[in-house]
Every structure is written in C-alpha cells, then in structure tokens.
mmCIF file of C-alpha atoms in Angstrom:
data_model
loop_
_atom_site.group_PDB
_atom_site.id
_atom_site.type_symbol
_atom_site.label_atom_id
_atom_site.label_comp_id
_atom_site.label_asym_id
_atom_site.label_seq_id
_atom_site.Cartn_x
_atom_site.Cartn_y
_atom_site.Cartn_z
ATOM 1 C CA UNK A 176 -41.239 -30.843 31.080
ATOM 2 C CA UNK A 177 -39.358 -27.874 30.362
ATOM 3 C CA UNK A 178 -35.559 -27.271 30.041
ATOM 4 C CA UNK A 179 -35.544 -25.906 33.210
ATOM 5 C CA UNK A 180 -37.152 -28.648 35.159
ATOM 6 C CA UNK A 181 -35.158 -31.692 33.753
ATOM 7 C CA UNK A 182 -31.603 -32.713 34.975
ATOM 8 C CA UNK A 183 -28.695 -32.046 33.503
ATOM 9 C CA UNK A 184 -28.296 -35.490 32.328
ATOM 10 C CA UNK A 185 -31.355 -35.547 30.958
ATOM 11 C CA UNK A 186 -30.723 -32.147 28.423
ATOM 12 C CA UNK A 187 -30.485 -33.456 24.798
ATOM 13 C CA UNK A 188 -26.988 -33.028 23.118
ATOM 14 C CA UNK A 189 -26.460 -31.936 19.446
ATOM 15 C CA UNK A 190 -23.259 -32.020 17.346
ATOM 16 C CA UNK A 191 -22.847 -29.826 13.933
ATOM 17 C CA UNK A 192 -20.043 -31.864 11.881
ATOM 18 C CA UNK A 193 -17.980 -29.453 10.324
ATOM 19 C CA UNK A 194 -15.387 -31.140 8.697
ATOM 20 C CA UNK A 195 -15.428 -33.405 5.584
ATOM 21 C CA UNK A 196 -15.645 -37.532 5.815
ATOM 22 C CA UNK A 197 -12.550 -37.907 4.553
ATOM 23 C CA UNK A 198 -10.378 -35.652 7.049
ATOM 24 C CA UNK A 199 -8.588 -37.554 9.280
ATOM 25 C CA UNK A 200 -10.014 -35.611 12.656
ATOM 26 C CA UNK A 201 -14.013 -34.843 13.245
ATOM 27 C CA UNK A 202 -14.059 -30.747 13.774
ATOM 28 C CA UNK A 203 -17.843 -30.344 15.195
ATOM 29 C CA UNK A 204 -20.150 -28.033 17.286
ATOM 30 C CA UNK A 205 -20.995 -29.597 20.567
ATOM 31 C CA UNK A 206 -24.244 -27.854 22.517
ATOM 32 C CA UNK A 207 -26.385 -29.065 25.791
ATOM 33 C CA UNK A 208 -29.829 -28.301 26.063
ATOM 34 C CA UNK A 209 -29.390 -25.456 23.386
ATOM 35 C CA UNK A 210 -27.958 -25.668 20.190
ATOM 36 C CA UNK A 211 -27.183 -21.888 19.763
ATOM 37 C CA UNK A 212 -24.886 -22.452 22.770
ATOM 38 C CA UNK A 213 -22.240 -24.882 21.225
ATOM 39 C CA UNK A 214 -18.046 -25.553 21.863
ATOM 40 C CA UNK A 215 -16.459 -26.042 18.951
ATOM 41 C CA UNK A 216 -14.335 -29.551 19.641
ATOM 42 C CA UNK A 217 -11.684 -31.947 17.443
ATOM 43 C CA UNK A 218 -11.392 -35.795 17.973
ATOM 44 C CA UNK A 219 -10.107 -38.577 16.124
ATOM 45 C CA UNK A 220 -12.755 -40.144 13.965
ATOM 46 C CA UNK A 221 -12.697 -43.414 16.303
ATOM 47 C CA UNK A 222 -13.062 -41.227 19.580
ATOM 48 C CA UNK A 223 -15.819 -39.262 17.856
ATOM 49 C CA UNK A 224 -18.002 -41.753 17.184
ATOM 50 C CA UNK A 225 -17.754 -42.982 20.917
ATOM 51 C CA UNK A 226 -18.250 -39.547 22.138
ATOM 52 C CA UNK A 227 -21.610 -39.735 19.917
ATOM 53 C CA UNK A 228 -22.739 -43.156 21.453
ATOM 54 C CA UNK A 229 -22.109 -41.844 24.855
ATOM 55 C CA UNK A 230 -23.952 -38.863 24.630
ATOM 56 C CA UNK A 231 -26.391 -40.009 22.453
ATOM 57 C CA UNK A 232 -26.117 -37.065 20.521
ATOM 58 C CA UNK A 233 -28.490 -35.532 17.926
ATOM 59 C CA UNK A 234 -27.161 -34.334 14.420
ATOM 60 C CA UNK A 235 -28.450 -30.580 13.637
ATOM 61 C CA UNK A 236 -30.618 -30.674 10.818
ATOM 62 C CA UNK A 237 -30.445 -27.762 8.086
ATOM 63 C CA UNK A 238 -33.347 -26.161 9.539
ATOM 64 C CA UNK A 239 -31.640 -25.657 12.676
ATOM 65 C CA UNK A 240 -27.954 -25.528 11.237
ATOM 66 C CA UNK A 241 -29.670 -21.870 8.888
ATOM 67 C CA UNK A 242 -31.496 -20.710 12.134
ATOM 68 C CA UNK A 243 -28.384 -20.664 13.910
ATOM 69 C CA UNK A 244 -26.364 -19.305 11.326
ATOM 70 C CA UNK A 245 -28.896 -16.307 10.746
ATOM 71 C CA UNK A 246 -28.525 -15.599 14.299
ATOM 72 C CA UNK A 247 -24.466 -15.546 14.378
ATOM 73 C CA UNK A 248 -24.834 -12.828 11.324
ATOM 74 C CA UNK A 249 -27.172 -10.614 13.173
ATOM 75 C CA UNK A 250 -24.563 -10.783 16.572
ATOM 76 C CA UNK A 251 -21.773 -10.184 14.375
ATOM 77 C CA UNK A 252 -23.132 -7.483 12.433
ATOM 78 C CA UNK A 253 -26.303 -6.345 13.656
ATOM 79 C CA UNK A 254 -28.830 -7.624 11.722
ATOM 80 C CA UNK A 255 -30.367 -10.730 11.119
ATOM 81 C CA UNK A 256 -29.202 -11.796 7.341
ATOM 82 C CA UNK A 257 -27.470 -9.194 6.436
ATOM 83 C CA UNK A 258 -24.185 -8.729 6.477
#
C-alpha cells in the first residue's frame, strides 16, 4: 500500500532527537509519512516520552539522519554536499 492510499493515522511517524540526554527538555524533529518533512518541537523529557508511546514513533537511523542532511545542504546552497 502506498503513502497515498493509507490513512492518515496509519502514516508512520519519526522523531530526530537533537538534544543531549542530559538536557532538561527533548529538542527533536517530528515528520508524518516523510521524514524530510519534519517540525522541529521541545517537550519536557516526561511529556516526550508519552508523545513517543502515543505516536508510536520511529527513531531516524544515521542512514536516514545523512540522507536528509545531504539534501538540506543542496536546498541551502545548491548542491548536494557541498557547501
């Protein structure tokens, strides 16, 4: 089923933790159905892990986390990896 066809409910949801474990609030990137679409959002570390639960959220792994990054560069400056 594609991305298209499924509900909106039913689009995974991936965080990108961007802060460090011992800061007192979670700073993350939150995305539905595509992780090169994110918000960037703060909660307490208590509310964060229930917003996880809830949306049963996938953590980016580094393959992603670089494919994403390589594509920011080439938006902000033209061309993909270089800067």
């Amino acid at each position: 089923m594609t991305d298209q066809a499924k509900s909106f409910d039913e689009l995974p949801r991936y965080i990108r933790v961007r802060s460090g474990p011992e800061d007192r609030f979670v700073e993350f990137d939150f995305a539905i159905g595509h992780p090169e679409l994110f918000v960037e959002l703060v909660l307490p570390k208590d509310a964060f892990e229930i917003f996880c639960r809830h949306n049963n959220v996938i953590h980016m792994d580094s393959d992603m986390i670089r494919e994403i990054d390589a594509d920011m560069i080439k938006w902000r400056f033209g061309e993909k990896g270089r800067r």
